[in-house]
Amino acid sequence: MANPLRLYLACIKNTLEAAMCLQNFPCQEVERHNKPEVELKTSPELLLNPVLICLNEAEKCLIETSINSLRISLKVKQADELENILTKKFLRFLSMRAEAFQVLRRKPVQGYDISFLITNYHCEEMQKQKLIDFIVQFMEDIEKEITELKISVNTRGKLVATEFLKQFM
Amino acid sequence: MAGAAEFVEADNAEAIITRIETKSRKIESLLKQFKHVEALKTALEGSPPKTRDERCKSANWIVVHRAIMVIKDIDGMLNALDVEYYDILMKYLYRGLSTGDRPTCDQCLKIHEKLTERAGLGCILRCLTDTVNTV
């Protein structure tokens, strides 16, 4: 049977390719303003149906599109308490440095771990295909990073405990 | 046309639900005869158009879900299904993916990949943009 994770990433990739059709659209309410419509949701005719893709009960991905912007929110798998804390800290670290990533959102959407906001300006400066590859690669790498962090925390804990308890031997 | 749509909502919600129930009985009998593709076609055909009533949509979703979960041979099913059903099937697949239930999501992901290969990105885009006929 085909790997469900691979199918999940393929589904997200296809949906993003279809959804990332953004164009410049100045704000309708206020003149000379240009805002990402997916964040404000002022006019329903500018918004497309949001799509929720779940791999299982723990991991999901919400893709909301509008005429000039696209928001992707991810919920990452967190098996136990330690992974929960590590994920939160690690993703907070990344979100704080959202300026460097350009497409990252400073705060994740309620109920999710991390969010991306892609606007038409990003699509003009960067290649659409590469943006999609970046998001999919990010999802693959997050898992590996969190597992590595968890292993290193456990190793350090073991070392510290061994050293500390040596004095009692 | 718009008048007809409201007419459907107010009076015929009950009628639609009864229609869906008869449809589900027909589908059960088709599934017993192992006619999976026929069952899926029947489930997708009577999709209530332009209804805002959540109960009709949920009732139809339960029926379509039943038909989708029994499918084992996805390529064969897509070969036999007509092109006009691709869009509606894609909408129901996204509804299935939003449930979060593991076996449903597994099945929907498998079908989604094959359906995208056949129908292309246009099918996905039609699901995203169609805010009027949602499932």
PDB file of N, CA and C in Angstrom, chain A residues 8 52-54 56-62 64 71-78 84 87-88 91 105 107-115:
ATOM      1  N   TYR A   8      -0.332  12.258   1.362  1.00  0.00           N
ATOM      2  CA  TYR A   8      -0.744  13.501   2.018  1.00  0.00           C
ATOM      3  C   TYR A   8       0.023  14.678   1.425  1.00  0.00           C
ATOM      4  N   LEU A  52      -9.594  21.738   4.110  1.00  0.00           N
ATOM      5  CA  LEU A  52      -8.878  21.128   5.225  1.00  0.00           C
ATOM      6  C   LEU A  52      -8.474  19.721   4.821  1.00  0.00           C
ATOM      7  N   ILE A  53      -7.159  19.433   4.880  1.00  0.00           N
ATOM      8  CA  ILE A  53      -6.657  18.111   4.490  1.00  0.00           C
ATOM      9  C   ILE A  53      -6.043  17.471   5.720  1.00  0.00           C
ATOM     10  N   CYS A  54      -6.609  16.365   6.171  1.00  0.00           N
ATOM     11  CA  CYS A  54      -6.105  15.687   7.367  1.00  0.00           C
ATOM     12  C   CYS A  54      -5.400  14.407   6.991  1.00  0.00           C
ATOM     13  N   ASN A  56      -4.371  12.336   9.673  1.00  0.00           N
ATOM     14  CA  ASN A  56      -5.038  11.519  10.688  1.00  0.00           C
ATOM     15  C   ASN A  56      -5.576  12.506  11.724  1.00  0.00           C
ATOM     16  N   GLU A  57      -5.878  12.016  12.931  1.00  0.00           N
ATOM     17  CA  GLU A  57      -6.503  12.915  13.905  1.00  0.00           C
ATOM     18  C   GLU A  57      -5.546  14.008  14.343  1.00  0.00           C
ATOM     19  N   ALA A  58      -4.227  13.739  14.332  1.00  0.00           N
ATOM     20  CA  ALA A  58      -3.271  14.709  14.874  1.00  0.00           C
ATOM     21  C   ALA A  58      -2.736  15.684  13.840  1.00  0.00           C
ATOM     22  N   GLU A  59      -2.529  15.245  12.599  1.00  0.00           N
ATOM     23  CA  GLU A  59      -1.889  16.139  11.616  1.00  0.00           C
ATOM     24  C   GLU A  59      -2.894  16.633  10.611  1.00  0.00           C
ATOM     25  N   LYS A  60      -2.907  17.951  10.381  1.00  0.00           N
ATOM     26  CA  LYS A  60      -3.788  18.474   9.354  1.00  0.00           C
ATOM     27  C   LYS A  60      -3.209  19.746   8.747  1.00  0.00           C
ATOM     28  N   CYS A  61      -3.827  20.163   7.634  1.00  0.00           N
ATOM     29  CA  CYS A  61      -3.338  21.319   6.918  1.00  0.00           C
ATOM     30  C   CYS A  61      -4.538  22.090   6.394  1.00  0.00           C
ATOM     31  N   LEU A  62      -4.632  23.380   6.743  1.00  0.00           N
ATOM     32  CA  LEU A  62      -5.756  24.205   6.289  1.00  0.00           C
ATOM     33  C   LEU A  62      -5.248  25.161   5.229  1.00  0.00           C
ATOM     34  N   GLU A  64      -6.398  28.290   2.890  1.00  0.00           N
ATOM     35  CA  GLU A  64      -7.427  29.273   2.587  1.00  0.00           C
ATOM     36  C   GLU A  64      -6.892  30.188   1.496  1.00  0.00           C
ATOM     37  N   ARG A  71      -3.295  31.457   2.534  1.00  0.00           N
ATOM     38  CA  ARG A  71      -2.802  31.173   3.881  1.00  0.00           C
ATOM     39  C   ARG A  71      -2.800  29.676   4.102  1.00  0.00           C
ATOM     40  N   ILE A  72      -1.657  29.146   4.534  1.00  0.00           N
ATOM     41  CA  ILE A  72      -1.526  27.710   4.794  1.00  0.00           C
ATOM     42  C   ILE A  72      -1.207  27.542   6.272  1.00  0.00           C
ATOM     43  N   SER A  73      -2.017  26.781   6.991  1.00  0.00           N
ATOM     44  CA  SER A  73      -1.775  26.543   8.413  1.00  0.00           C
ATOM     45  C   SER A  73      -1.545  25.059   8.621  1.00  0.00           C
ATOM     46  N   LEU A  74      -0.495  24.730   9.391  1.00  0.00           N
ATOM     47  CA  LEU A  74      -0.145  23.329   9.607  1.00  0.00           C
ATOM     48  C   LEU A  74      -0.259  22.950  11.062  1.00  0.00           C
ATOM     49  N   LYS A  75      -0.719  21.738  11.297  1.00  0.00           N
ATOM     50  CA  LYS A  75      -0.671  21.178  12.647  1.00  0.00           C
ATOM     51  C   LYS A  75       0.237  19.961  12.573  1.00  0.00           C
ATOM     52  N   VAL A  76       1.309  19.979  13.368  1.00  0.00           N
ATOM     53  CA  VAL A  76       2.343  18.952  13.292  1.00  0.00           C
ATOM     54  C   VAL A  76       2.058  17.852  14.308  1.00  0.00           C
ATOM     55  N   LYS A  77       2.511  16.638  13.995  1.00  0.00           N
ATOM     56  CA  LYS A  77       2.269  15.508  14.892  1.00  0.00           C
ATOM     57  C   LYS A  77       3.050  15.690  16.194  1.00  0.00           C
ATOM     58  N   GLN A  78       2.371  15.537  17.331  1.00  0.00           N
ATOM     59  CA  GLN A  78       3.038  15.635  18.620  1.00  0.00           C
ATOM     60  C   GLN A  78       2.647  14.430  19.447  1.00  0.00           C
ATOM     61  N   ASN A  84       5.569  17.936  22.367  1.00  0.00           N
ATOM     62  CA  ASN A  84       4.683  19.094  22.406  1.00  0.00           C
ATOM     63  C   ASN A  84       5.461  20.364  22.712  1.00  0.00           C
ATOM     64  N   THR A  87       8.081  21.183  19.923  1.00  0.00           N
ATOM     65  CA  THR A  87       7.455  21.743  18.722  1.00  0.00           C
ATOM     66  C   THR A  87       7.090  23.197  18.946  1.00  0.00           C
ATOM     67  N   LYS A  88       6.472  23.456  20.102  1.00  0.00           N
ATOM     68  CA  LYS A  88       6.049  24.828  20.380  1.00  0.00           C
ATOM     69  C   LYS A  88       7.241  25.778  20.384  1.00  0.00           C
ATOM     70  N   LEU A  91       8.922  26.069  16.754  1.00  0.00           N
ATOM     71  CA  LEU A  91       8.147  26.824  15.779  1.00  0.00           C
ATOM     72  C   LEU A  91       7.990  28.284  16.201  1.00  0.00           C
ATOM     73  N   ARG A 105       4.127  33.486   8.722  1.00  0.00           N
ATOM     74  CA  ARG A 105       3.252  34.395   9.441  1.00  0.00           C
ATOM     75  C   ARG A 105       3.759  34.460  10.878  1.00  0.00           C
ATOM     76  N   LYS A 107       2.241  34.873  13.730  1.00  0.00           N
ATOM     77  CA  LYS A 107       1.506  34.068  14.700  1.00  0.00           C
ATOM     78  C   LYS A 107       0.728  32.991  13.957  1.00  0.00           C
ATOM     79  N   PRO A 108       0.750  31.762  14.463  1.00  0.00           N
ATOM     80  CA  PRO A 108      -0.038  30.743  13.763  1.00  0.00           C
ATOM     81  C   PRO A 108      -1.528  30.993  13.972  1.00  0.00           C
ATOM     82  N   VAL A 109      -2.326  30.500  13.039  1.00  0.00           N
ATOM     83  CA  VAL A 109      -3.778  30.610  13.157  1.00  0.00           C
ATOM     84  C   VAL A 109      -4.228  29.765  14.346  1.00  0.00           C
ATOM     85  N   GLN A 110      -5.297  30.209  15.009  1.00  0.00           N
ATOM     86  CA  GLN A 110      -5.823  29.506  16.177  1.00  0.00           C
ATOM     87  C   GLN A 110      -6.074  28.032  15.880  1.00  0.00           C
ATOM     88  N   GLY A 111      -5.484  27.153  16.708  1.00  0.00           N
ATOM     89  CA  GLY A 111      -5.708  25.722  16.516  1.00  0.00           C
ATOM     90  C   GLY A 111      -4.625  25.033  15.708  1.00  0.00           C
ATOM     91  N   TYR A 112      -3.637  25.799  15.219  1.00  0.00           N
ATOM     92  CA  TYR A 112      -2.564  25.226  14.399  1.00  0.00           C
ATOM     93  C   TYR A 112      -1.216  25.624  14.974  1.00  0.00           C
ATOM     94  N   ASP A 113      -0.143  24.951  14.465  1.00  0.00           N
ATOM     95  CA  ASP A 113       1.186  25.196  15.013  1.00  0.00           C
ATOM     96  C   ASP A 113       1.941  26.274  14.276  1.00  0.00           C
ATOM     97  N   ILE A 114       1.760  26.352  12.949  1.00  0.00           N
ATOM     98  CA  ILE A 114       2.509  27.341  12.175  1.00  0.00           C
ATOM     99  C   ILE A 114       1.704  27.736  10.945  1.00  0.00           C
ATOM    100  N   SER A 115       1.854  28.982  10.520  1.00  0.00           N
ATOM    101  CA  SER A 115       1.094  29.446   9.354  1.00  0.00           C
ATOM    102  C   SER A 115       1.993  30.181   8.377  1.00  0.00           C
TER     103      SER A 115
END
